[in-house]
XYZ file of C-alpha atoms in Angstrom:
498
model
C 65.468 -92.649 -21.549
C 64.671 -90.184 -24.363
C 67.359 -87.492 -24.444
C 67.284 -84.140 -26.242
C 70.579 -82.430 -27.099
C 70.605 -78.651 -27.623
C 72.730 -76.389 -29.829
C 72.899 -72.662 -29.013
C 74.102 -70.581 -31.944
C 74.795 -66.930 -31.290
C 74.178 -64.140 -28.810
C 70.371 -63.907 -29.061
C 70.089 -67.694 -28.951
C 72.164 -67.763 -25.773
C 70.029 -65.091 -24.110
C 66.985 -67.234 -24.850
C 68.594 -70.552 -23.894
C 69.832 -69.136 -20.572
C 66.216 -68.481 -19.540
C 65.370 -71.996 -20.733
C 68.103 -73.631 -18.611
C 67.267 -71.526 -15.561
C 63.698 -72.801 -15.739
C 64.875 -76.413 -16.073
C 67.120 -75.974 -13.040
C 64.187 -74.656 -10.997
C 62.300 -77.951 -11.414
C 64.910 -79.971 -9.507
C 63.768 -81.402 -6.185
C 66.147 -82.100 -3.310
C 63.954 -83.628 -0.583
C 63.791 -87.388 -0.090
C 60.719 -88.953 -1.668
C 59.898 -85.827 -3.660
C 59.813 -86.264 -7.441
C 59.562 -83.520 -10.006
C 57.002 -83.672 -12.803
C 59.908 -83.001 -15.180
C 62.296 -85.788 -16.149
C 65.673 -84.061 -15.790
C 67.570 -86.771 -17.657
C 66.003 -85.581 -20.912
C 68.022 -82.339 -20.937
C 70.728 -82.907 -18.290
C 73.710 -85.269 -18.263
C 75.285 -86.861 -15.189
C 79.042 -86.591 -14.818
C 81.962 -86.399 -12.412
C 83.639 -83.123 -11.417
C 87.340 -82.467 -10.982
C 87.147 -83.360 -7.273
C 85.282 -86.625 -7.916
C 81.851 -85.302 -6.980
C 78.769 -86.043 -9.066
C 77.652 -83.309 -11.431
C 74.561 -82.622 -13.500
C 75.007 -80.298 -16.470
C 72.899 -79.397 -19.550
C 73.195 -81.477 -22.710
C 74.118 -78.454 -24.798
C 76.815 -76.911 -26.977
C 77.102 -73.111 -26.742
C 78.569 -71.182 -29.675
C 79.255 -67.476 -29.448
C 81.680 -64.899 -30.805
C 84.730 -63.582 -29.004
C 83.553 -61.373 -26.163
C 80.061 -62.855 -26.135
C 80.383 -65.030 -23.023
C 80.791 -62.187 -20.547
C 82.015 -63.528 -17.200
C 81.236 -67.172 -18.006
C 84.393 -69.253 -17.701
C 84.924 -72.469 -19.550
C 86.168 -74.044 -16.327
C 83.849 -73.367 -13.408
C 83.592 -74.448 -9.779
C 82.771 -78.026 -10.816
C 85.733 -78.412 -13.153
C 88.219 -75.727 -12.099
C 90.925 -78.266 -11.207
C 91.047 -79.292 -14.863
C 92.143 -75.860 -16.055
C 95.742 -75.575 -17.179
C 96.620 -72.165 -15.788
C 100.321 -72.371 -16.707
C 100.577 -73.257 -20.377
C 104.000 -74.432 -21.478
C 106.241 -72.458 -23.781
C 106.504 -75.263 -26.313
C 109.529 -74.894 -28.590
C 109.974 -71.183 -27.897
C 112.775 -70.522 -25.414
C 112.832 -66.758 -25.698
C 111.244 -64.162 -23.473
C 107.452 -64.272 -23.291
C 105.284 -61.186 -23.289
C 101.792 -61.945 -22.022
C 99.007 -59.528 -22.934
C 95.674 -59.844 -21.172
C 92.423 -58.041 -21.731
C 90.867 -56.223 -18.814
C 88.705 -58.848 -17.079
C 84.952 -58.292 -17.076
C 83.684 -57.674 -13.568
C 81.214 -60.223 -12.234
C 77.649 -59.003 -11.861
C 76.160 -58.523 -8.414
C 73.670 -61.265 -9.223
C 76.450 -63.777 -9.922
C 78.293 -62.727 -6.784
C 75.182 -63.435 -4.720
C 74.843 -66.904 -6.272
C 78.465 -67.718 -5.409
C 78.047 -66.499 -1.834
C 74.628 -68.076 -1.343
C 73.070 -64.764 -0.336
C 69.771 -63.231 -1.404
C 70.009 -62.226 -5.058
C 69.458 -58.567 -5.894
C 66.655 -57.615 -8.225
C 67.850 -57.701 -11.814
C 67.271 -54.753 -14.127
C 67.849 -54.230 -17.838
C 70.814 -51.989 -17.031
C 72.394 -54.624 -14.787
C 72.308 -57.367 -17.463
C 75.242 -56.794 -19.837
C 75.633 -60.405 -21.080
C 73.498 -63.521 -20.964
C 75.934 -64.980 -18.423
C 74.975 -62.227 -15.960
C 71.729 -64.044 -15.075
C 72.815 -67.632 -15.717
C 72.039 -70.014 -12.822
C 73.534 -73.328 -14.036
C 77.004 -74.814 -14.478
C 78.045 -76.055 -17.916
C 80.516 -78.771 -18.801
C 83.743 -77.280 -20.255
C 83.073 -79.064 -23.554
C 79.795 -77.139 -23.882
C 81.530 -73.771 -24.253
C 82.817 -73.040 -27.778
C 84.132 -69.552 -28.543
C 84.556 -68.557 -32.201
C 87.571 -66.255 -32.182
C 87.337 -65.331 -35.865
C 84.812 -62.556 -35.108
C 84.291 -60.142 -32.212
C 80.882 -59.452 -30.739
C 79.399 -56.164 -32.011
C 82.448 -55.447 -34.167
C 82.085 -52.454 -36.474
C 84.970 -53.439 -38.749
C 83.936 -57.080 -39.263
C 80.233 -57.315 -38.343
C 78.727 -60.791 -38.178
C 75.652 -59.840 -40.182
C 75.735 -61.286 -43.699
C 74.260 -64.756 -44.164
C 77.148 -65.774 -46.430
C 79.687 -64.851 -43.745
C 78.201 -67.401 -41.339
C 78.049 -70.009 -44.077
C 81.737 -69.562 -44.917
C 82.760 -69.537 -41.258
C 81.152 -72.925 -40.663
C 82.775 -74.405 -43.769
C 86.221 -73.147 -42.708
C 85.888 -74.397 -39.134
C 84.380 -77.718 -40.133
C 87.144 -78.331 -42.654
C 89.739 -77.754 -39.939
C 88.116 -79.439 -36.932
C 84.995 -81.437 -38.015
C 82.636 -79.627 -35.659
C 80.243 -82.552 -35.224
C 83.019 -84.846 -34.038
C 84.708 -82.228 -31.880
C 81.722 -80.488 -30.278
C 78.564 -82.573 -30.605
C 79.485 -86.240 -30.742
C 80.772 -86.483 -27.126
C 77.303 -85.450 -25.936
C 75.532 -87.798 -28.328
C 77.600 -90.798 -27.258
C 76.363 -90.312 -23.677
C 72.722 -90.712 -24.733
C 70.891 -94.028 -24.356
C 68.190 -93.104 -26.872
C 68.562 -89.739 -28.575
C 65.074 -88.428 -29.243
C 65.718 -85.042 -30.813
C 68.166 -82.244 -31.466
C 67.069 -78.736 -30.524
C 68.622 -75.621 -32.079
C 68.309 -72.031 -30.914
C 69.658 -69.660 -33.566
C 69.286 -66.292 -35.198
C 67.874 -66.442 -38.728
C 68.269 -62.870 -40.008
C 72.034 -62.480 -39.551
C 75.172 -64.530 -40.184
C 74.080 -67.166 -37.681
C 71.408 -68.196 -40.182
C 74.095 -69.199 -42.677
C 76.095 -70.933 -39.953
C 73.001 -72.877 -38.874
C 72.096 -73.842 -42.443
C 75.479 -75.515 -42.900
C 75.211 -77.171 -39.494
C 71.771 -78.503 -40.414
C 73.083 -80.095 -43.601
C 75.693 -81.957 -41.591
C 73.154 -83.006 -38.961
C 70.643 -84.282 -41.495
C 73.329 -86.236 -43.363
C 74.447 -87.781 -40.084
C 71.109 -88.504 -38.412
C 68.692 -89.173 -41.258
C 65.133 -88.970 -39.969
C 65.954 -87.959 -36.388
C 63.762 -85.106 -35.092
C 65.443 -81.700 -35.295
C 63.682 -78.644 -33.858
C 64.840 -75.189 -34.940
C 63.793 -72.023 -33.097
C 64.721 -69.312 -35.629
C 64.949 -65.933 -33.901
C 64.249 -62.737 -35.847
C 65.010 -59.214 -34.673
C 61.745 -57.371 -34.126
C 63.169 -53.880 -33.593
C 62.660 -51.168 -36.203
C 65.867 -50.335 -38.053
C 66.980 -48.331 -41.084
C 65.554 -49.458 -44.386
C 68.749 -50.796 -45.981
C 69.544 -52.820 -42.840
C 65.987 -54.189 -42.877
C 66.407 -55.311 -46.495
C 69.523 -57.249 -45.489
C 67.691 -58.929 -42.609
C 64.728 -59.818 -44.850
C 67.071 -61.429 -47.356
C 68.810 -63.361 -44.593
C 65.434 -64.600 -43.317
C 64.491 -65.771 -46.804
C 67.752 -67.682 -47.162
C 67.340 -69.301 -43.735
C 63.752 -70.314 -44.440
C 64.693 -71.785 -47.818
C 67.776 -73.661 -46.568
C 66.852 -74.757 -43.051
C 63.102 -75.449 -42.944
C 63.172 -78.370 -45.469
C 65.717 -80.122 -43.229
C 63.915 -79.505 -39.921
C 61.161 -81.522 -38.236
C 60.041 -78.259 -36.624
C 61.002 -74.823 -37.939
C 59.479 -71.995 -35.937
C 60.216 -68.359 -36.901
C 59.971 -66.275 -33.732
C 60.109 -62.479 -33.476
C 61.826 -60.878 -30.516
C 59.629 -59.183 -29.677
C 56.293 -58.721 -31.572
C 55.090 -55.146 -32.029
C 51.545 -56.078 -31.037
C 51.572 -57.003 -27.350
C 48.676 -57.068 -24.866
C 48.484 -54.255 -22.340
C 49.049 -56.562 -19.362
C 52.682 -57.238 -20.404
C 55.587 -54.982 -19.464
C 58.535 -55.557 -21.810
C 61.589 -53.373 -22.324
C 62.080 -53.632 -26.088
C 65.694 -52.451 -25.801
C 66.671 -55.313 -23.486
C 67.647 -58.718 -24.894
C 67.190 -60.114 -21.382
C 63.561 -59.016 -21.223
C 62.645 -59.823 -24.831
C 64.007 -63.374 -24.634
C 62.322 -63.903 -21.267
C 58.974 -63.475 -23.031
C 60.073 -65.861 -25.797
C 61.252 -68.417 -23.242
C 57.874 -68.422 -21.482
C 56.258 -69.679 -24.695
C 58.980 -72.027 -25.973
C 59.588 -73.663 -22.605
C 55.846 -74.158 -22.155
C 55.041 -75.521 -25.600
C 57.889 -78.087 -25.417
C 57.100 -79.117 -21.833
C 55.291 -82.357 -22.840
C 58.572 -83.652 -24.283
C 60.139 -83.854 -20.804
C 57.210 -84.605 -18.525
C 56.656 -87.921 -16.736
C 55.388 -90.097 -18.309
C 56.784 -89.439 -21.770
C 54.320 -87.554 -23.962
C 53.963 -88.107 -27.727
C 55.057 -84.586 -28.625
C 56.820 -85.488 -31.892
C 53.835 -87.484 -33.157
C 51.634 -84.460 -32.526
C 53.962 -82.234 -34.533
C 53.775 -84.630 -37.481
C 50.032 -84.050 -37.799
C 48.328 -85.937 -40.603
C 51.230 -86.661 -42.936
C 54.291 -84.858 -41.594
C 54.597 -82.476 -44.568
C 53.923 -79.290 -42.577
C 57.024 -78.522 -40.516
C 56.889 -74.702 -40.336
C 54.991 -73.760 -37.184
C 53.711 -70.465 -35.793
C 54.313 -69.950 -32.067
C 51.524 -68.212 -30.165
C 50.817 -67.627 -26.499
C 48.468 -66.154 -23.906
C 49.296 -65.520 -20.250
C 46.891 -66.412 -17.415
C 44.134 -66.818 -20.013
C 42.653 -69.444 -22.316
C 40.892 -68.683 -25.568
C 37.535 -70.379 -25.945
C 36.125 -71.136 -29.377
C 33.138 -68.865 -28.984
C 35.620 -65.979 -29.194
C 35.514 -65.020 -25.529
C 38.593 -64.676 -23.330
C 38.288 -66.426 -19.999
C 40.565 -66.978 -17.043
C 42.303 -70.339 -17.063
C 40.284 -72.000 -14.339
C 37.031 -73.906 -14.056
C 36.006 -73.410 -17.666
C 35.810 -75.643 -20.693
C 39.259 -76.271 -22.127
C 40.180 -75.734 -25.760
C 39.155 -78.674 -27.913
C 39.426 -77.098 -31.370
C 42.210 -75.430 -33.282
C 42.497 -71.832 -32.067
C 43.767 -68.833 -34.014
C 43.240 -65.960 -31.556
C 46.074 -65.523 -29.048
C 47.322 -62.526 -27.124
C 50.890 -62.886 -28.438
C 51.825 -63.925 -31.973
C 55.554 -64.617 -32.162
C 55.485 -65.815 -35.765
C 53.964 -63.139 -37.980
C 53.051 -60.463 -35.445
C 49.338 -60.836 -36.155
C 49.706 -60.360 -39.916
C 48.314 -62.475 -42.735
C 45.619 -64.125 -40.603
C 42.527 -63.362 -42.687
C 41.051 -66.481 -44.236
C 43.768 -68.785 -42.881
C 43.156 -72.493 -42.574
C 44.833 -74.536 -39.833
C 46.372 -77.841 -40.895
C 47.719 -78.927 -37.525
C 47.973 -77.501 -34.024
C 49.617 -78.584 -30.782
C 48.212 -76.848 -27.701
C 49.819 -76.833 -24.260
C 48.244 -75.364 -21.129
C 50.030 -75.124 -17.809
C 48.786 -74.100 -14.394
C 45.247 -74.456 -13.111
C 43.394 -77.059 -15.151
C 40.210 -75.985 -16.930
C 37.315 -78.406 -16.974
C 37.374 -80.426 -20.193
C 34.227 -81.323 -22.044
C 33.515 -84.699 -23.640
C 35.410 -83.694 -26.797
C 38.721 -83.177 -24.994
C 41.633 -84.627 -26.940
C 43.787 -85.279 -23.912
C 44.221 -88.922 -22.811
C 42.590 -90.141 -26.014
C 44.069 -92.421 -28.643
C 46.009 -90.128 -30.984
C 45.604 -92.362 -34.033
C 41.852 -92.581 -33.580
C 41.564 -88.802 -33.217
C 43.534 -88.255 -36.410
C 41.273 -90.578 -38.374
C 38.170 -88.956 -36.900
C 39.323 -85.433 -37.672
C 40.393 -86.382 -41.175
C 36.997 -87.994 -41.792
C 35.268 -84.821 -40.581
C 37.656 -82.549 -42.598
C 38.856 -80.951 -39.364
C 42.282 -79.647 -38.429
C 44.684 -82.016 -36.719
C 44.884 -81.156 -33.019
C 46.568 -82.490 -29.917
C 46.318 -80.758 -26.548
C 48.361 -81.279 -23.399
C 47.955 -79.974 -19.876
C 50.188 -79.910 -16.821
C 49.346 -78.397 -13.422
C 52.952 -77.155 -13.268
C 52.678 -73.378 -13.600
C 55.594 -71.386 -14.943
C 57.724 -70.150 -12.038
C 58.885 -66.534 -11.931
C 62.546 -66.862 -10.945
C 64.785 -64.147 -9.533
C 66.656 -64.273 -12.871
C 63.427 -63.269 -14.638
C 61.890 -59.796 -14.999
C 59.593 -59.865 -11.977
C 57.048 -57.355 -13.282
C 56.678 -58.642 -16.840
C 53.647 -60.856 -16.239
C 50.515 -60.292 -14.180
C 50.688 -62.732 -11.265
C 47.863 -63.493 -8.790
C 50.181 -62.915 -5.819
C 53.868 -62.445 -5.177
C 56.034 -65.545 -5.467
C 53.550 -67.616 -7.475
C 53.813 -68.848 -11.047
C 51.709 -67.944 -14.033
C 49.326 -69.958 -16.175
C 50.352 -70.096 -19.819
C 48.420 -71.240 -22.886
C 50.620 -71.829 -25.941
C 50.282 -73.406 -29.363
C 52.341 -74.431 -32.363
C 50.239 -74.034 -35.499
C 50.812 -75.044 -39.115
C 48.469 -73.035 -41.326
C 48.017 -71.331 -44.687
C 49.355 -68.142 -43.106
C 52.784 -69.575 -43.849
C 52.067 -69.568 -47.579
C 51.050 -65.916 -47.459
C 54.154 -65.061 -45.456
C 56.475 -66.928 -47.847
C 54.891 -65.095 -50.783
C 55.764 -61.742 -49.207
C 59.289 -62.848 -48.255
C 59.928 -64.239 -51.725
C 58.822 -61.020 -53.400
C 61.160 -58.966 -51.206
C 64.144 -61.268 -51.525
C 63.714 -61.611 -55.275
C 64.366 -57.884 -55.689
C 67.437 -57.805 -53.457
C 69.548 -60.888 -54.136
C 71.928 -61.273 -57.054
C 70.749 -62.661 -60.376
C 72.793 -65.845 -59.844
C 71.042 -66.602 -56.569
C 67.566 -65.267 -57.358
C 66.213 -68.207 -59.339
C 67.282 -70.876 -56.836
C 65.990 -68.867 -53.852
C 62.623 -67.922 -55.374
C 62.025 -71.440 -56.720
C 63.006 -72.990 -53.390
C 60.617 -70.765 -51.465
C 57.905 -71.478 -54.049
C 58.209 -75.226 -53.518
C 57.923 -74.795 -49.752
C 54.963 -72.476 -50.155
C 52.984 -75.098 -52.106
C 52.790 -77.346 -49.040
C 50.888 -74.642 -47.183
C 48.333 -73.659 -49.821
C 47.444 -76.868 -51.666
C 43.687 -77.267 -51.792
C 42.969 -74.006 -50.026
C 42.095 -70.704 -51.612
C 42.928 -67.373 -50.028
C 39.443 -67.001 -48.640
C 38.510 -70.561 -47.839
C 38.798 -71.125 -44.148
C 36.438 -72.811 -42.142
C 37.431 -75.012 -39.295
C 33.823 -75.105 -38.235
C 32.450 -76.632 -41.447
């Protein structure tokens, strides 16, 4: 078994991860003799509930601020008998005065799940918290509330990168967060393959994650760690944008050197194709679009049989770990520049740079970019592959051949499993052939010289805003990272077709 353990750090990360877990839950099969294409043991752990029944819950730890969990209870229907509803008085023998906050009313969607009735259609107005559309049960140990800060507090906002950094240090000094929160999950794994982190990168969660990453890397050495770094894509006042840009620079400088995969993702890009309908004011809708790409591009890591996803990420020498996430829905880009429907056409066999949705840099800094490495994943109807298809071919041989021909590293995967549109998903976001069917998705993770151009812009901005004491270390750190993505390539030298 090759398990992946997930860490969810913050409100936006939990919105995104909830879509991810809902999709994983939808792949379960319950009929005798029927086997899912997805190996559930990768992301789910078996256990025993309070009544002795078998349970199956995500291998995840969920961090959020006070008030961020909505109606999600730590003890649910699987483990409710374990909850101590009458806490003892301890040494105090005086009169107790119990103060309780007004309970948050359960959403109509959650009520329908509990009753087993037809779920109502979700809307942006109906989703107040990520727990409002959650479809899975979590183990009580997975839920970790940080009471030091309140969600959306105006007096103590959780925005500055340094605030998150200090919070982790204080909590870790008191509790040892790895031992308390993560190690119980790790000890249940037969062969831990990777750790996956969903986190914000342009607020205090970036600092929290950076400290967490240092602990993880010290503990697990060369183990694969994937970081999905979420950036706020909405337009805000200039001084707030400067703070977010500085936070992004700090996250990139501190986290990406420790990660096997660091993918900056914007929620949601300004440039979107006309066939998508996304409410930019709704975290539920924005993260649904993100989830369609992230869940698709990581699908090979949990398919039967096991796919060599990590080896594909490593590329030629493993030095390029910052990846751009890109996606197209119901379409595949062909190298002659044409857009074709994802059926009965030649599949992609070369590194591709034109996608409908660019989650990394919103379509910027693409002129003259060279691709070092790309991992492509298509799902849904299978296009016909020509003789150059990289699928089902020896990966080592392909690497040597591409290196000899001075071509970009490339690995492509395909699964006929289309992405289902669940009732917890915005039902009119994607164009679907007919009601109740899934969608075909073409995604890619790309390491290219665009990253160098992006780091140059981030470094210039951050260098003007941070203090003198921090400026030199931050600018030099970003400069060292940047070198990995520009060595040997000038600003106008691209040609994958040479």
